[in-house]
XYZ file of C-alpha atoms in Angstrom:
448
model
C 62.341 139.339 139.084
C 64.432 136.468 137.321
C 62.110 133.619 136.168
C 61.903 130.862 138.618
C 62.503 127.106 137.033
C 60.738 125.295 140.073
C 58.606 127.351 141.857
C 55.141 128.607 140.613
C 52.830 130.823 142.779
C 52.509 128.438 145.599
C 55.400 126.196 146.030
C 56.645 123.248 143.069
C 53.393 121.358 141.819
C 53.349 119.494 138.940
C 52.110 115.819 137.950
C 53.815 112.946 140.282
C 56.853 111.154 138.551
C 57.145 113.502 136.166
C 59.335 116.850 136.392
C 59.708 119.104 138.584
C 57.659 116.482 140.899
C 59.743 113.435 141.031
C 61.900 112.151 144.001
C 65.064 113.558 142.260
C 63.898 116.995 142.576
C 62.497 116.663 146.286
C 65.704 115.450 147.222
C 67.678 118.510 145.458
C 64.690 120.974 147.126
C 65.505 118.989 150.659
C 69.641 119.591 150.180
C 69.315 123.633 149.045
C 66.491 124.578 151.492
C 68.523 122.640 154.197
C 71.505 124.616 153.360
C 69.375 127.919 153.411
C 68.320 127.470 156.700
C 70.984 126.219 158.525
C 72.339 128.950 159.914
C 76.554 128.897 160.883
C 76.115 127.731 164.820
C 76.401 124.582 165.794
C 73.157 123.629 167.513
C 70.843 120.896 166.083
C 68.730 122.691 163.008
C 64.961 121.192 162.315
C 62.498 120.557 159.669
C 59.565 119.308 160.097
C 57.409 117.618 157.214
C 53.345 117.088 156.763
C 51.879 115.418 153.933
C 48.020 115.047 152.877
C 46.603 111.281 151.579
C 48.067 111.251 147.782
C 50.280 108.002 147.012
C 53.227 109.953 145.854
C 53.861 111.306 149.279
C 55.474 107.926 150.287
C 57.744 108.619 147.162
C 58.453 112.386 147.752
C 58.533 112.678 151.857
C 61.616 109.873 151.763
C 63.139 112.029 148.847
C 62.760 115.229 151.271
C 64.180 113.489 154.329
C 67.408 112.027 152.655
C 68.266 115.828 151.548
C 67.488 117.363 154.838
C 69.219 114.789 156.918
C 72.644 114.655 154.359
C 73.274 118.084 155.185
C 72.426 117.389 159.203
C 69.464 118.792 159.625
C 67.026 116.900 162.008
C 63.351 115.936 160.749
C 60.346 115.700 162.482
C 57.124 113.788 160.496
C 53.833 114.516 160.911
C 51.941 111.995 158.459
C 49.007 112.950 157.239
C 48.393 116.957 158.552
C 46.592 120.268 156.903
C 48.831 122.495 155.440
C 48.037 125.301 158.268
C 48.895 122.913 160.737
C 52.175 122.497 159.187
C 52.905 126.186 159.942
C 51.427 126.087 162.870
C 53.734 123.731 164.060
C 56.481 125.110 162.674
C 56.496 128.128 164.722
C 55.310 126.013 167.757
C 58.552 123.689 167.763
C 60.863 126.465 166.874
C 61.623 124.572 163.523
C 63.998 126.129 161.094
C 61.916 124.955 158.302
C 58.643 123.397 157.531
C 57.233 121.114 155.116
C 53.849 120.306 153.131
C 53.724 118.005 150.522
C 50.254 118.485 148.879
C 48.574 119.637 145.693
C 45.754 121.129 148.171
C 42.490 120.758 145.192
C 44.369 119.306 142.817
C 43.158 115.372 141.394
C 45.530 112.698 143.221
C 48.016 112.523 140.077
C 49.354 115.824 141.337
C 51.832 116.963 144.057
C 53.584 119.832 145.385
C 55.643 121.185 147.892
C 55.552 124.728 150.117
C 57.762 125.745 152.297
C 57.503 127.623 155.611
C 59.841 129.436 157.296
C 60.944 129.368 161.003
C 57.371 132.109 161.322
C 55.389 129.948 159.918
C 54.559 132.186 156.664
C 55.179 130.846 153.227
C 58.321 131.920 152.041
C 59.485 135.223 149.917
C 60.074 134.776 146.265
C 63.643 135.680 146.834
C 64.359 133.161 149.142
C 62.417 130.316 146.653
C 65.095 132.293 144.092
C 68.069 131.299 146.228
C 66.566 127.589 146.896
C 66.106 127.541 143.036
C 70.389 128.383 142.859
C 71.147 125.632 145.255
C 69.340 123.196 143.749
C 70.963 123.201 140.438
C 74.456 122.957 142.442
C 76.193 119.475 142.483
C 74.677 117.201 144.930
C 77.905 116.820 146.560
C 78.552 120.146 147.704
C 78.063 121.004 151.629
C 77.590 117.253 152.880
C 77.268 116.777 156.506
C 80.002 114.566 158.059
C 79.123 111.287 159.381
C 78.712 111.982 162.922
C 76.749 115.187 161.992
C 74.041 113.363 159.526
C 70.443 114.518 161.028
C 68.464 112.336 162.787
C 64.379 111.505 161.979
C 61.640 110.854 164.217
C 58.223 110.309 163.021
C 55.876 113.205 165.834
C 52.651 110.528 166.811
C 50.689 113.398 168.322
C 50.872 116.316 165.886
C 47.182 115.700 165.088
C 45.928 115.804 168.888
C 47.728 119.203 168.801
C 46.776 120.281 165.847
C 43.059 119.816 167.412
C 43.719 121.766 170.446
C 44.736 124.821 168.744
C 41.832 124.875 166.861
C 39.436 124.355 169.708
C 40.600 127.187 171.050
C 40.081 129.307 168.335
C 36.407 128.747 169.371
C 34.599 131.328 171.813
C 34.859 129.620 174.962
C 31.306 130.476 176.430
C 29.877 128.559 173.385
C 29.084 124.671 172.327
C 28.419 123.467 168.909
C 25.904 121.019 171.087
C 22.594 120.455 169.422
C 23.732 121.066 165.513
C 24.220 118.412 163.324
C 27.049 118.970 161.036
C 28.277 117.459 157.847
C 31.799 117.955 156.995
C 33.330 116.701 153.800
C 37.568 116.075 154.008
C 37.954 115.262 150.727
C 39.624 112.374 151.398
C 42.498 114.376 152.096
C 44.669 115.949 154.872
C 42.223 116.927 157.669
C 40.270 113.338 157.621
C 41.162 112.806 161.119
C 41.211 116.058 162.480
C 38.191 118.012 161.255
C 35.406 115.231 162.541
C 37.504 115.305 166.239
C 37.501 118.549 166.282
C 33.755 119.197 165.529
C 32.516 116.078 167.779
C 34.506 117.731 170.767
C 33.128 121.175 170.743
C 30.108 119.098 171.074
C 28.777 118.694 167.514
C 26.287 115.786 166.163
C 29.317 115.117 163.336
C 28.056 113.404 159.755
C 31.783 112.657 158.024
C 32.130 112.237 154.455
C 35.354 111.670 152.170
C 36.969 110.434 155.432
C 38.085 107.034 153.434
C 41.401 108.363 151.825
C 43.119 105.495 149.479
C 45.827 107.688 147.777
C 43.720 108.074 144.910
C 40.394 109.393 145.822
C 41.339 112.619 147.461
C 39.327 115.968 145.932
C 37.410 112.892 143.725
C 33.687 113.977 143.634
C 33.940 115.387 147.263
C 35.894 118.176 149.054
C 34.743 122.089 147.954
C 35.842 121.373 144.426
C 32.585 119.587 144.609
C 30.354 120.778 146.725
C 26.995 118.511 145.983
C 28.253 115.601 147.435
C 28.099 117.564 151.295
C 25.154 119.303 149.869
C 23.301 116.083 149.164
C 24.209 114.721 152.369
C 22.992 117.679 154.477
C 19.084 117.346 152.527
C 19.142 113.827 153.735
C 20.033 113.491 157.131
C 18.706 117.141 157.525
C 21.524 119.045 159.085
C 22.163 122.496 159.977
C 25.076 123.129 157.753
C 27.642 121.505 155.942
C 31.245 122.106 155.479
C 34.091 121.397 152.609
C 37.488 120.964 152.808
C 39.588 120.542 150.065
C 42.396 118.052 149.946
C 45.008 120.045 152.088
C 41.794 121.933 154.416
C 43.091 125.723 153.782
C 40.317 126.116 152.027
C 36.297 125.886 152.516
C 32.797 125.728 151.186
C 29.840 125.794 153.276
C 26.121 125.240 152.981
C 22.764 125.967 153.884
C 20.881 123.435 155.896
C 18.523 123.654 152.440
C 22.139 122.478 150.263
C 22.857 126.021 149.226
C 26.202 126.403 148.549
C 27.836 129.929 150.134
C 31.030 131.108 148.642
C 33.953 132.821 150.009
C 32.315 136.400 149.598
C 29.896 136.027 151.854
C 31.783 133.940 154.140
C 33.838 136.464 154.616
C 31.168 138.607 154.917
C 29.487 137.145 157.835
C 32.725 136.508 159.577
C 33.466 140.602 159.202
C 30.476 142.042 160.497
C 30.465 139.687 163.548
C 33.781 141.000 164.189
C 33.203 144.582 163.567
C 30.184 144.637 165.795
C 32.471 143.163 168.394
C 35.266 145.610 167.892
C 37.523 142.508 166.882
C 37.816 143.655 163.408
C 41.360 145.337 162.840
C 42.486 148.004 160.320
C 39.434 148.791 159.533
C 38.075 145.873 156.536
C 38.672 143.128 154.667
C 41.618 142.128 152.198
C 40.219 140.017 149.071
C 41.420 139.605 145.589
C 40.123 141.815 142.753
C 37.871 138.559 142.016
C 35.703 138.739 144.911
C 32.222 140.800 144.032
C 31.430 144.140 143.720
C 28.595 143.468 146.240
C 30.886 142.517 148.992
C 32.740 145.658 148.523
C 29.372 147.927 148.934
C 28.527 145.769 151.890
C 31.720 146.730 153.865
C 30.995 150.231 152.447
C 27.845 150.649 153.714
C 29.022 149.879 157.536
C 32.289 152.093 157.533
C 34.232 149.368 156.328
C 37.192 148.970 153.153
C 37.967 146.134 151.161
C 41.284 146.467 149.749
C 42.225 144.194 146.522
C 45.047 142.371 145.613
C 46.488 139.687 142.448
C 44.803 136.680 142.502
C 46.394 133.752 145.413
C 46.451 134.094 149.231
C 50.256 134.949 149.264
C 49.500 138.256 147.873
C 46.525 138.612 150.285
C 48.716 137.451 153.220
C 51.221 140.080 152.312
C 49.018 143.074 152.311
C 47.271 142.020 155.394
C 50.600 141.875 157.278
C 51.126 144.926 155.697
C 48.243 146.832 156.881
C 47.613 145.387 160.093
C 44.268 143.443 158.844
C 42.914 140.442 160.424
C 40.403 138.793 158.321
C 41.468 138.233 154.295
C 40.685 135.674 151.546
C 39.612 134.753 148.300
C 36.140 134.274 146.573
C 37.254 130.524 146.643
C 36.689 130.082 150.028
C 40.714 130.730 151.077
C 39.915 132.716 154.285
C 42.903 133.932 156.464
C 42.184 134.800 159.987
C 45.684 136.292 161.065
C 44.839 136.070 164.737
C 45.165 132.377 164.606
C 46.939 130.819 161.613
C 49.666 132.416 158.989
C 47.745 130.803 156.621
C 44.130 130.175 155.275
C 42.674 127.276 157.324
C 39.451 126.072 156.531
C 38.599 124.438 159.530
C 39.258 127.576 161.928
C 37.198 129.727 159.458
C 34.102 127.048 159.362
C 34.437 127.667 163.104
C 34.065 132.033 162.569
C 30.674 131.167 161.185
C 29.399 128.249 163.569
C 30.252 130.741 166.229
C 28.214 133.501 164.310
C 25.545 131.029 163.722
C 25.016 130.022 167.686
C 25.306 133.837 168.807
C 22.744 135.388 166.452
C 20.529 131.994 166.577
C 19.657 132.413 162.878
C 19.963 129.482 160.427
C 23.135 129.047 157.927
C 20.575 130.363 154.884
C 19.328 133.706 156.647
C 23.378 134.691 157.499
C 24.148 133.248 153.804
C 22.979 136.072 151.817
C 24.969 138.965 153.849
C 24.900 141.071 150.485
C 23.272 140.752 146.827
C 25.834 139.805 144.548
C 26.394 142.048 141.532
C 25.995 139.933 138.107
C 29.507 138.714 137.774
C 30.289 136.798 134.273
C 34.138 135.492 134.012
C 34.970 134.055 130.333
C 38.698 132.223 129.596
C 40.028 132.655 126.239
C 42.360 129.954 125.231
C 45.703 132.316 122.760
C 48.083 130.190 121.447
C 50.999 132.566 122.230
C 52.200 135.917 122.039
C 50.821 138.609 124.443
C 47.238 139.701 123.791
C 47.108 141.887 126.105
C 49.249 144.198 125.022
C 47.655 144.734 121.999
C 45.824 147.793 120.923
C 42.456 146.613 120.264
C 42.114 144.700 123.302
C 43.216 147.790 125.547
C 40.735 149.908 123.531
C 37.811 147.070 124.157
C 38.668 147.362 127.909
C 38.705 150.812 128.005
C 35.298 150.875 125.716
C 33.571 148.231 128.615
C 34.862 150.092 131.345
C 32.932 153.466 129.771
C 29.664 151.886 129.154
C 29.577 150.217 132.591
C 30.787 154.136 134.210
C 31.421 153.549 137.263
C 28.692 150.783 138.099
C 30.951 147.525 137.265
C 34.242 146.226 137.024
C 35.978 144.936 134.618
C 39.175 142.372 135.063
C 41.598 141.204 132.594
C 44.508 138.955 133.355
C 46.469 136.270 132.202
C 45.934 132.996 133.952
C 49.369 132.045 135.834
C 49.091 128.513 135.129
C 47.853 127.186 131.893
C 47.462 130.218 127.958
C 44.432 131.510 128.991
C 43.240 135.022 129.329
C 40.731 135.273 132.099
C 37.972 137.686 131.203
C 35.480 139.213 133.861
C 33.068 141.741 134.325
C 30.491 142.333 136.512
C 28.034 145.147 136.981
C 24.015 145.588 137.416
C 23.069 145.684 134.363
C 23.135 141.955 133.552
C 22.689 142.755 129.995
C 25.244 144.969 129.763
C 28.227 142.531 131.525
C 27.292 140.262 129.033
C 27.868 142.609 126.017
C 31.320 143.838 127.778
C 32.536 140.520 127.917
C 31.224 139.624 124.752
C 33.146 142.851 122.888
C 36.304 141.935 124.527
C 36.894 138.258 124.111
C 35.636 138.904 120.198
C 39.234 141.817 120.462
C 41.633 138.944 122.530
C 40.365 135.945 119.543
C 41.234 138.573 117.270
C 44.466 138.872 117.905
């Protein structure tokens, strides 16, 4: 695959003002992806655009909307909008093209942009490949004339719609009536639309990081930090408490004690309920090769696969369209429910285990522990260049740990996608002996 100079493995990100994330770029990414999708008819072609709480979405949805509209494609705005609502919404208006400018749990000095096509799903690497080609084109090339400039409308109820589709994600036989909730937006995207939702499904609703500035989004809230909701549901004593992060495609819950539940056994919960339903397709779970050993014996032990992918939901996404599966995600708490969304949404997933909750009648901490995890120990080596991994001392330490563990552990070595570190994990039941595996083999990657 030929390097890509904007796009990284979900969408451009990068630190606001500075490149690839300045207005000059959004306006080069609004021209070539406006010229991508506007196909050789002449009706009216749409985008439309969502944004989550940081400041430098007033400087890079203006940016987006001047390239769109120069070469006569309409926009629609949505303000302030989660990320799966963007796709959502994308299909549901029968938009060429949709927008979200967000750098989802990123701190506020960052910003990105993904794009969705007319389904909804993020785009294909070749298409960000042919975006990429535009882009570096001169800005003058295929202009709209002057009577066929698009025209922009700003869409006032895209958040009372986003709220209906995700109340009806919710079994309709059941109320959230009588549980007291905390739910943590991070100051970010879903600040209006996760506490409506919640209260109208009936919900006692405690909001926090519902104040967004432009500068406090993901800061000391949100599931990049999950004691803040944690502390919150100890003192006003509620029965669980959820986490967005700043773009709500992602979630961390916890106990009504303020233990935090990852994405394993999230999932978890959410797959047995539908397996003892007969809602659970294909036959298991896709996760990353992150998520724990113990998850993978759980599924095991009730008929069930999980099948691994790379690390990031695109690659999840892709394998569960794939295979036909319903129910994916990441140890991170990126759950995709393919029924509903094309993407993970954290909201609609927090939903999965309220329902779960209500049906069984058992409290968030005796569904929390669905499995034991297996001692899991993940190191980062910082290498200052070159390609360690490829070396033959590390392959022989790998291939040394995976002996000793035989069969009862993993081992995972990769290269981290965004910054020079190599990301070192094993996990096994011997606690000991994880330790000594990881041990042997960042001692072989320092030593190259």
């Amino acid at each position: 695959m030929s390097k890509r100079a904007y796009f990284g493995t979900d969408g451009i990100r990068g630190q606001a003002n500075q490149h690839p994330m300045t207005a000059e770029v959004a306006l080069r990414v609004g021209l070539a992806a406006g010229k991508l999708f506007r196909s050789q008819d002449d009706r009216r072609h749409l985008v439309v655009i969502g944004k989550d709480t940081r400041l430098s979405g007033y400087m890079i949805e203006p940016a987006l909307v001047a390239g769109f509209a120069s070469v006569g494609m309409d926009v629609r705005l949505f303000g302030p909008l989660p990320t799966p609502a963007v796709a959502m919404m994308t299909r549901s208006m029968r938009a060429d093209l949709g927008v979200m400018i967000s750098a989802s749990h990123n701190d506020f000095a960052d910003n990105g942009i993904k794009l969705f096509g007319p389904d909804g799903y993020k785009l294909s690497d070749a298409q960000e490949l042919k975006i990429e080609a535009l882009m570096d084109e001169g800005l003058q090339e295929g202009l709209a004339p002057p009577r066929g400039l698009g025209r922009v409308k700003r869409i006032d109820d895209a958040q009372a719609r986003y709220v209906e589709i995700v109340k009806a994600t919710f079994p309709r036989q059941l109320s959230l009536a009588g549980l007291r909730i905390v739910i943590d937006c991070a100051n970010g995207a879903a600040y209006k639309v996760a506490p409506v939702t919640l209260y109208e499904l009936g919900a006692e609703v405690i909001p926090l990081g519902v104040d967004p500035d432009g500068t406090n989004i993901n800061h000391e809230c949100g599931s990049t930090h999950p004691e803040a909701m944690a502390k919150l549901v100890r003192e006003y004593r509620a029965d669980i408490g959820i986490a967005l992060d700043g773009d709500a495609d992602r979630l961390v819950i916890c106990d009504e004690n303020g233990q935090v539940v990852d994405g394993d056994q999230i999932m978890a919960i959410i797959a047995a309920a539908y397996a003892k339903a007969g809602k659970l397709k294909a036959g298991g779970v896709v996760a990353t090769v992150m998520s724990n050993l113990g998850l993978e014996r759980f599924l095991g032990e009730q008929g069930l696969t999980l099948e691994r992918t790379s690390v990031g939901d695109r690659y999840v996404m892709a394998r569960m369209r794939e295979g036909g599966f319903n129910l994916g995600g990441e140890q991170s708490g990126h759950l995709i429910l393919s029924d509903f969304s094309t993407t993970g949404d954290g909201l609609i997933a927090a939903l999965q285990v309220l329902a779960v909750m209500i049906e069984t009648g058992q409290p968030m901490s005796a569904l929390a522990r669905q499995f034991e995890p297996v001692p899991q120990l993940l190191e980062n080596v910082r290498f200052g260049g070159g390609k360690p991994l490829e070396a033959k001392t590390v392959k022989e330490a790998i291939a040394d740990g995976e002996a000793q563990l035989n069969g009862a552990g993993r081992i995972v070595v990769r290269a981290s996608g965004t910054e020079p570190l190599i990301r070192i994990m094993a996990e096994g039941d011997d606690p000991a002996l994880v330790r000594k595996v990881v041990k042997s083999i960042v001692s072989a990657v320092k030593a190259v």
